[in-house]
Amino acid sequence: MSNQKMDTLEETLDPLDWKALQDLAHHIVDDAVAHIKDVRTRPVWQEMPADVRVSFTQPAPLQPKPLSDIYAELKETLLPYSMGNIHPRFWMWFMGSGSFTGALAEFLASVDGSNLGAGNTSAALIDRQVVNWLKQMMGFPESASGTLVSGGSMANIIGLTTARNAMAGIDVRAEGITALPKQLRFYASDQVHSCHQQAVELLGMGNNALRRVPSYPDFTINISALKKMISEDRSAGHLPACVIATAGTVNTGAIDDLPSIAALCKDEQLWFHVDGCIGALVAIAPKNHQLVNGIEKADSLALDPHKWLHVPFEAGCALIRDANTHRNTFALHPEYLENKPRGIAAAEYLHDYNLQTSRAFRALKVWLAIKEQGVEKFGRLIDQNIAQAHYLSRLIGNTDQLHLMAPTTINIVCFRYVRPAGTEAELRELNMEIMLQMQESGIAAFSDTTVEGHHCLRIAICNHRTRYEDLDLLVDEVLRIGDQLAS
Ligand SMILES: *Cc1c(COP(=O)(O)O)cnc(C)c1O
């Protein structure tokens, strides 16, 4: 037996030639630096040719191939057709613009290779430290808990699950929601992000349990309508449980009146959740932090480092004021996952705070970014984006053809090209064409939305590379294309 063992050459994924791998890795890093350094000189986005598209339909190869050959191919097919969100003129949806430090951190995290579900490791301490830093940045108490997750949607699910279990009045984990004597009701404005609907669907409460409260003309939640709905639901025999306030709505960037909602939740004994995926980090911005006063009172808070901290996807964070309630919602310790007095398992299980058993070392990119730049610089960059959005709003206000469609609170600007006597359908078509031509020309990327039944173009400046001159160019080009189409 032992002879036979020595006859066979055992296989491994490691290379035979480490030097060649090292050279290739250096080469990839050089290309990567150039790619990010020169981003401004390239189009924001371009449609990929058919042969590139087809190249991704081949079946999985059965045999190996040198990594250098694959990289040569990938150089032609991957980076030229990326989304463009690292470009200074990308303002679509709402996402960060990345950084080279973030890319290095992803690389180092993979080199370390730790699984962040548990473990007596430096990686786990970095994960804990990042959560603690985010708690401090949000004004949460030291006793609060938190967990890094894939993004804001998952962070909201963590918060709302904790809210449901804390407010149900029964042991939901054991008995399930069918045992509830009264139906739970959650409340949010009609501007609430769609992930909350997915959350209540997933939590077994159903979409009807998420009451949409009308918003004021500034798109913040109508507090008196909220109060009325709560009392109506109580009268109808339901169990009002949680108010979801939004700090920075996805359509227009509106920030709900957090102090009033905090007070209302206290009076009514409701859970106060804040979706701060867009605006929570405004708390660190020296000129605008007062906009999110009251966020520190939340029972649970979702925020999104892959937005205004510009770390690469994915990185979201849920913070929960009461650590026990948080742990009681998720923790399980089967026999194969027990703490030990010493060794690798001699540490708190980080998966006790969410649904993932295995967890990525996503903390490192947040940690490295904050270490390198400091919290104050990120705060100033947030102020810069907000100032740029107000600048853009003024540029728009100075034209005859462009109309602002919603108040600009933070960094989201909604507007449209109007022409006299255009119907709503004609204006939608015209503005959509402007948006698509801008994307296809590679000049700028922005998206659209509909507010109060009016279609509009939407610029979300969550971008540390954007300059004022980019916004000048944006307005010039929208006018150029719009005038051409309208003539
Ligand atoms: C982006 C966003 C989300 C979802 O976050 P992801 O990171 O995309 O999962 C939720 N709520 C609001 C207000 C958002 O802007």
XYZ file of C-alpha atoms and ligand atoms in Angstrom:
502
model
C 0.000 0.000 0.000
C 2.599 2.543 1.035
C 4.636 1.858 -2.109
C 1.630 2.466 -4.285
C 1.076 5.801 -2.538
C 4.529 6.970 -3.512
C 4.118 5.902 -7.147
C 1.232 8.211 -7.894
C 1.862 11.894 -8.370
C -0.730 13.669 -6.257
C -2.539 16.574 -7.857
C -2.974 20.096 -6.522
C -4.300 23.405 -7.754
C -0.972 25.076 -7.026
C 1.168 25.972 -10.043
C 4.266 24.007 -11.006
C 6.044 27.235 -11.881
C 5.570 29.798 -9.110
C 7.876 32.311 -10.796
C 5.706 32.386 -13.923
C 2.631 32.941 -11.765
C 4.380 35.756 -9.934
C 5.283 37.463 -13.234
C 1.731 37.130 -14.483
C 0.323 38.507 -11.220
C 2.635 41.532 -11.434
C 1.541 42.061 -14.998
C -2.143 41.913 -14.008
C -1.552 44.478 -11.263
C 0.188 46.815 -13.738
C -2.765 46.542 -16.116
C -5.178 47.114 -13.243
C -3.460 50.310 -12.105
C -3.512 51.645 -15.674
C -7.176 50.690 -16.030
C -8.233 52.683 -13.002
C -5.781 55.573 -13.529
C -7.024 56.179 -17.095
C -10.732 55.639 -16.486
C -11.636 59.248 -17.331
C -10.231 58.900 -20.863
C -12.559 56.033 -21.763
C -16.270 55.946 -22.550
C -18.416 55.292 -19.498
C -19.869 52.187 -21.141
C -20.015 50.522 -24.523
C -22.182 47.841 -26.058
C -20.223 44.631 -26.566
C -19.725 43.155 -30.031
C -21.430 39.879 -30.917
C -18.201 37.842 -30.863
C -17.506 38.896 -27.278
C -21.042 37.977 -26.265
C -20.704 34.580 -27.953
C -17.379 33.928 -26.213
C -19.297 33.515 -22.947
C -21.495 30.726 -24.244
C -18.843 28.035 -24.600
C -19.160 24.920 -22.434
C -16.885 24.374 -19.456
C -13.463 23.209 -20.627
C -12.435 19.727 -19.571
C -8.705 20.321 -19.856
C -6.386 22.918 -18.285
C -5.009 25.942 -20.099
C -2.246 28.366 -19.078
C -3.591 31.186 -16.950
C -1.616 33.707 -19.026
C -3.557 32.691 -22.161
C -6.869 32.992 -20.368
C -5.893 36.403 -19.020
C -4.916 37.592 -22.523
C -8.424 36.621 -23.670
C -10.118 38.178 -20.654
C -8.280 41.465 -21.231
C -10.194 41.771 -24.478
C -13.561 40.607 -23.206
C -14.024 41.715 -19.597
C -12.850 45.193 -18.630
C -13.862 46.994 -21.864
C -17.493 46.017 -21.213
C -17.882 46.697 -17.525
C -20.802 48.610 -16.076
C -18.890 51.886 -15.893
C -19.616 52.730 -12.281
C -15.927 53.448 -11.655
C -16.148 56.256 -14.266
C -16.465 59.910 -13.155
C -19.645 60.350 -15.217
C -21.562 57.333 -13.938
C -24.610 58.453 -11.950
C -27.013 55.571 -12.513
C -29.093 53.936 -9.739
C -27.000 54.393 -6.589
C -23.634 52.787 -6.185
C -20.068 53.486 -5.220
C -17.289 54.078 -7.714
C -14.708 51.735 -6.211
C -11.023 52.298 -5.539
C -7.753 50.566 -6.206
C -7.349 50.086 -2.459
C -10.638 48.203 -2.482
C -9.353 45.925 -5.221
C -6.147 45.257 -3.274
C -8.188 44.493 -0.173
C -10.305 41.950 -2.057
C -7.083 40.329 -3.232
C -5.545 40.261 0.249
C -8.763 38.949 1.777
C -8.644 36.053 -0.657
C -4.966 35.436 0.055
C -5.790 35.259 3.768
C -8.669 32.988 2.806
C -10.368 32.929 6.202
C -14.017 32.016 6.507
C -15.630 34.724 8.599
C -18.392 32.519 9.956
C -16.255 31.980 13.007
C -12.709 31.715 14.174
C -9.919 32.886 16.409
C -8.338 34.919 13.600
C -7.201 38.458 12.846
C -9.776 38.505 10.072
C -12.567 38.010 12.639
C -11.201 40.839 14.779
C -11.110 43.101 11.701
C -14.751 42.167 11.023
C -15.672 43.090 14.610
C -13.657 46.291 14.422
C -15.364 47.438 11.227
C -18.776 46.859 12.821
C -17.610 48.860 15.852
C -16.373 51.691 13.649
C -19.690 51.818 11.803
C -21.523 51.885 15.154
C -19.391 54.851 16.219
C -19.916 56.633 12.897
C -23.691 56.204 13.319
C -23.750 57.260 16.973
C -24.854 53.807 18.127
C -23.976 52.708 21.679
C -20.998 50.459 22.294
C -23.374 47.731 23.484
C -25.066 47.531 20.068
C -24.337 44.679 17.689
C -23.971 44.464 13.960
C -23.105 42.258 11.063
C -21.566 42.737 7.649
C -23.686 41.283 4.883
C -23.851 41.346 1.101
C -25.586 44.700 0.813
C -28.438 46.906 1.885
C -31.185 44.494 0.922
C -29.775 41.811 3.179
C -29.040 44.359 5.923
C -32.697 45.407 5.868
C -33.780 41.760 6.030
C -31.584 41.297 9.110
C -33.149 44.374 10.747
C -36.739 43.501 9.867
C -36.351 39.871 10.942
C -35.050 41.032 14.304
C -37.961 43.481 14.521
C -40.517 40.787 13.711
C -39.163 38.367 16.307
C -38.812 41.053 18.972
C -42.322 42.431 18.466
C -44.319 39.258 17.810
C -45.018 38.535 21.478
C -44.629 34.802 20.822
C -41.618 32.607 20.071
C -41.694 33.017 16.294
C -38.623 30.852 15.842
C -40.404 27.898 17.416
C -44.016 28.490 16.476
C -43.869 30.448 13.245
C -46.057 33.362 12.229
C -49.142 31.187 11.867
C -49.259 31.075 15.674
C -49.601 34.859 15.920
C -52.908 35.868 17.534
C -52.810 39.159 15.619
C -51.298 40.011 12.272
C -48.136 42.089 12.364
C -48.116 45.425 10.569
C -45.005 47.312 9.404
C -45.129 50.879 8.062
C -43.055 52.747 5.496
C -43.612 55.598 3.079
C -44.750 54.987 -0.481
C -41.132 55.744 -1.462
C -39.757 52.721 0.402
C -37.197 50.560 -1.419
C -38.518 47.352 -2.976
C -36.231 45.176 -0.824
C -38.626 45.748 2.082
C -41.433 44.116 0.158
C -39.158 41.134 -0.467
C -38.337 41.119 3.243
C -41.947 40.967 4.454
C -42.767 38.387 1.791
C -39.829 36.270 2.916
C -40.733 36.734 6.592
C -44.087 35.131 5.886
C -45.986 38.306 6.738
C -46.996 39.024 3.153
C -46.820 42.238 1.191
C -50.115 43.517 2.648
C -48.459 43.630 6.061
C -46.197 46.414 4.797
C -48.448 49.453 4.881
C -47.423 52.173 2.429
C -47.937 55.554 4.042
C -48.418 58.507 1.681
C -45.572 60.983 1.506
C -45.561 64.761 1.683
C -44.725 66.755 -1.476
C -41.048 66.597 -0.436
C -41.336 62.771 -0.575
C -40.841 62.246 3.162
C -43.320 60.101 5.058
C -46.522 61.873 6.102
C -46.371 61.537 9.876
C -50.021 62.268 10.580
C -51.095 59.748 7.939
C -48.740 57.261 9.605
C -50.335 57.863 13.025
C -53.788 57.441 11.549
C -52.881 54.139 9.892
C -51.413 52.795 13.105
C -54.543 53.565 15.084
C -56.798 52.182 12.332
C -54.804 48.967 12.332
C -55.041 48.677 16.114
C -58.804 49.131 15.890
C -58.960 46.471 13.197
C -57.274 44.006 15.578
C -53.837 43.999 13.987
C -50.491 44.339 15.737
C -48.565 47.443 14.623
C -44.922 46.484 15.115
C -42.380 48.495 13.179
C -41.881 51.772 11.345
C -39.335 51.701 8.539
C -37.970 55.197 8.060
C -35.897 55.938 4.994
C -32.825 58.142 5.256
C -32.367 58.924 1.584
C -35.083 57.506 -0.659
C -33.997 55.839 -3.840
C -36.194 57.998 -6.099
C -35.317 61.468 -4.855
C -33.015 61.202 -1.815
C -35.695 62.399 0.612
C -34.921 61.880 4.291
C -37.859 61.016 6.540
C -38.268 63.068 9.719
C -36.231 60.710 11.879
C -36.622 62.509 15.260
C -40.416 62.587 14.897
C -40.572 58.940 13.871
C -38.287 58.002 16.765
C -40.626 59.821 19.160
C -43.697 58.232 17.612
C -42.180 54.759 17.891
C -41.399 55.410 21.532
C -44.973 56.579 22.243
C -46.566 53.739 20.324
C -44.010 51.151 21.473
C -43.010 50.234 17.954
C -39.687 49.058 16.580
C -37.834 51.892 14.799
C -35.940 50.645 11.750
C -34.018 52.988 9.467
C -33.134 52.136 5.893
C -29.997 54.240 5.630
C -28.574 52.515 2.573
C -28.264 55.851 0.841
C -28.168 58.464 3.576
C -26.895 56.910 6.803
C -23.320 57.869 6.019
C -24.352 61.521 5.732
C -23.917 61.287 9.523
C -20.141 61.645 8.998
C -20.380 64.598 6.576
C -19.307 67.812 8.362
C -21.679 70.130 6.460
C -24.764 67.922 6.168
C -24.810 65.532 9.130
C -27.757 67.330 10.716
C -29.944 65.980 7.887
C -29.878 62.554 9.507
C -30.176 63.608 13.148
C -32.150 60.964 15.003
C -30.647 58.036 13.105
C -28.727 57.136 16.275
C -32.071 56.382 17.958
C -32.921 53.518 15.605
C -33.509 50.029 17.000
C -32.054 48.714 13.771
C -30.276 50.375 10.892
C -29.243 49.211 7.438
C -26.332 50.912 5.730
C -24.307 50.256 2.651
C -20.517 50.680 2.555
C -20.536 49.709 -1.135
C -22.348 52.945 -1.832
C -20.836 56.068 -0.224
C -17.692 54.382 1.124
C -16.939 53.167 -2.423
C -15.749 49.716 -1.401
C -16.164 47.086 -4.133
C -19.366 45.025 -4.108
C -20.538 43.436 -1.887
C -20.644 45.161 1.500
C -23.707 46.051 3.537
C -24.129 46.340 7.283
C -26.987 45.877 9.735
C -26.696 47.476 13.175
C -29.005 46.421 16.016
C -29.282 48.434 19.219
C -29.937 45.425 21.430
C -27.291 42.763 20.847
C -29.228 40.041 22.700
C -32.323 40.503 20.596
C -30.122 40.358 17.517
C -28.355 37.162 18.577
C -31.596 35.545 19.716
C -32.997 36.041 16.234
C -30.276 34.096 14.440
C -27.938 32.127 16.730
C -27.806 28.339 16.585
C -25.083 26.067 17.873
C -25.320 22.561 16.473
C -22.828 19.998 17.727
C -20.453 20.642 14.825
C -20.327 24.372 15.586
C -19.525 24.646 19.260
C -17.199 27.097 20.946
C -13.986 25.675 22.348
C -11.846 26.974 25.224
C -8.718 27.219 23.072
C -7.649 26.961 19.454
C -9.289 28.035 16.207
C -12.867 27.841 17.509
C -12.112 29.856 20.652
C -13.984 32.943 19.485
C -17.508 34.224 19.112
C -19.346 32.809 16.120
C -19.913 35.702 13.735
C -22.616 33.739 11.913
C -24.711 34.067 15.074
C -25.736 37.477 13.751
C -27.063 36.579 10.331
C -28.130 33.778 8.012
C -24.806 32.888 6.449
C -22.753 30.098 7.942
C -19.790 30.781 5.675
C -18.999 34.459 5.364
C -16.662 36.425 3.095
C -13.865 38.522 4.536
C -15.616 41.629 3.202
C -14.573 43.559 6.287
C -11.048 44.019 4.985
C -11.975 46.338 2.122
C -13.975 48.574 4.461
C -11.212 48.452 7.081
C -8.442 49.271 4.612
C -10.411 52.121 3.036
C -11.165 53.724 6.415
C -7.586 53.182 7.638
C -6.130 54.705 4.493
C -8.412 57.720 4.074
C -9.822 58.339 7.541
C -13.483 58.956 8.355
C -13.202 62.722 7.822
C -12.179 62.411 4.176
C -15.169 60.178 3.447
C -17.351 62.762 5.168
C -15.937 65.540 2.996
C -16.483 63.456 -0.152
C -20.136 63.019 0.819
C -20.456 66.793 1.291
C -18.764 67.246 -2.080
C -21.330 65.025 -3.842
C -24.184 66.865 -2.130
C -22.734 70.245 -3.178
C -22.344 68.937 -6.733
C -25.991 67.844 -6.805
C -27.108 71.304 -5.719
C -24.802 72.837 -8.344
C -26.404 70.605 -10.984
C -29.859 71.638 -9.790
C -28.870 75.287 -10.267
C -27.538 74.574 -13.777
C -30.846 72.921 -14.600
C -32.755 75.847 -13.143
C -30.845 78.203 -15.448
C -32.124 76.527 -18.617
C -35.509 76.899 -20.297
C -35.739 73.308 -21.514
C -34.893 71.431 -18.320
C -37.207 71.241 -15.301
C -36.386 69.972 -11.845
C -38.960 67.319 -10.906
C -38.259 66.927 -7.173
C -36.481 68.890 -4.480
C -32.767 68.077 -4.227
C -32.058 67.124 -0.616
C -28.776 65.275 -0.906
C -27.085 63.901 -4.001
C -30.019 62.854 -6.201
C -31.334 65.187 -8.898
C -34.560 64.435 -10.771
C -35.293 66.492 -13.859
C -36.506 66.216 -17.399
C -36.295 67.841 -20.773
C -39.613 69.484 -21.513
C -41.023 70.815 -24.693
C -44.112 72.922 -24.949
C -47.332 70.968 -25.336
C -45.596 67.607 -24.921
C -47.875 64.928 -23.476
C -46.650 62.763 -20.603
C -46.117 59.842 -23.010
C -44.173 62.007 -25.483
C -42.000 63.423 -22.735
C -41.283 59.930 -21.418
C -40.220 58.785 -24.857
C -38.080 61.865 -25.465
C -36.298 61.677 -22.124
C -35.745 57.963 -22.347
C -34.149 58.503 -25.753
C -31.850 61.187 -24.275
C -30.844 58.772 -21.517
C -30.153 55.887 -23.903
C -28.194 58.035 -26.372
C -26.027 59.301 -23.520
C -25.291 55.745 -22.414
C -24.620 54.491 -25.932
C -22.334 57.409 -26.744
C -20.398 56.647 -23.560
C -20.597 60.283 -22.439
C -22.503 59.728 -19.201
C -24.694 57.131 -17.537
C -27.801 57.971 -15.556
C -31.118 56.254 -15.020
C -34.741 57.301 -14.886
C -37.686 56.950 -12.588
C -41.250 58.156 -12.175
C -42.278 60.482 -9.384
C -45.921 61.328 -8.817
C -46.743 59.961 -12.230
C -44.114 62.074 -13.990
C -41.248 60.402 -15.772
C -37.879 61.966 -15.068
C -34.183 61.528 -15.529
C -32.331 60.815 -12.327
C -28.737 61.687 -11.498
C -27.323 60.095 -8.336
C -23.847 61.469 -7.640
C -22.248 58.844 -5.430
C -18.875 59.229 -7.064
C -15.524 60.419 -5.720
C -14.237 61.060 -9.259
C -16.993 63.398 -10.453
C -15.927 67.006 -11.037
C -18.054 70.103 -11.540
C -16.945 70.167 -15.196
C -18.537 66.724 -15.649
C -21.871 68.204 -14.620
C -21.407 71.138 -17.016
C -20.822 68.599 -19.781
C -23.875 66.605 -18.690
C -26.198 69.593 -18.998
C -24.667 70.646 -22.334
C -25.103 67.172 -23.775
C -28.641 66.662 -22.481
C -29.570 69.988 -24.064
C -27.793 69.121 -27.315
C -29.482 65.738 -27.674
C -32.820 67.019 -26.395
C -32.833 70.023 -28.800
C -31.960 67.702 -31.666
C -34.744 65.268 -30.840
C -37.297 67.966 -30.152
C -36.647 69.962 -33.317
C -29.484 50.481 -2.500
C -30.633 50.500 -1.582
C -31.099 49.337 -0.987
C -30.587 47.986 -1.368
O -29.237 47.856 -1.110
P -28.317 46.841 -1.930
O -26.975 47.135 -1.412
O -28.480 47.198 -3.391
O -28.791 45.474 -1.635
C -32.096 49.448 -0.047
N -32.625 50.635 0.271
C -32.228 51.774 -0.308
C -32.855 53.074 0.097
C -31.220 51.746 -1.273
O -30.839 52.868 -1.872
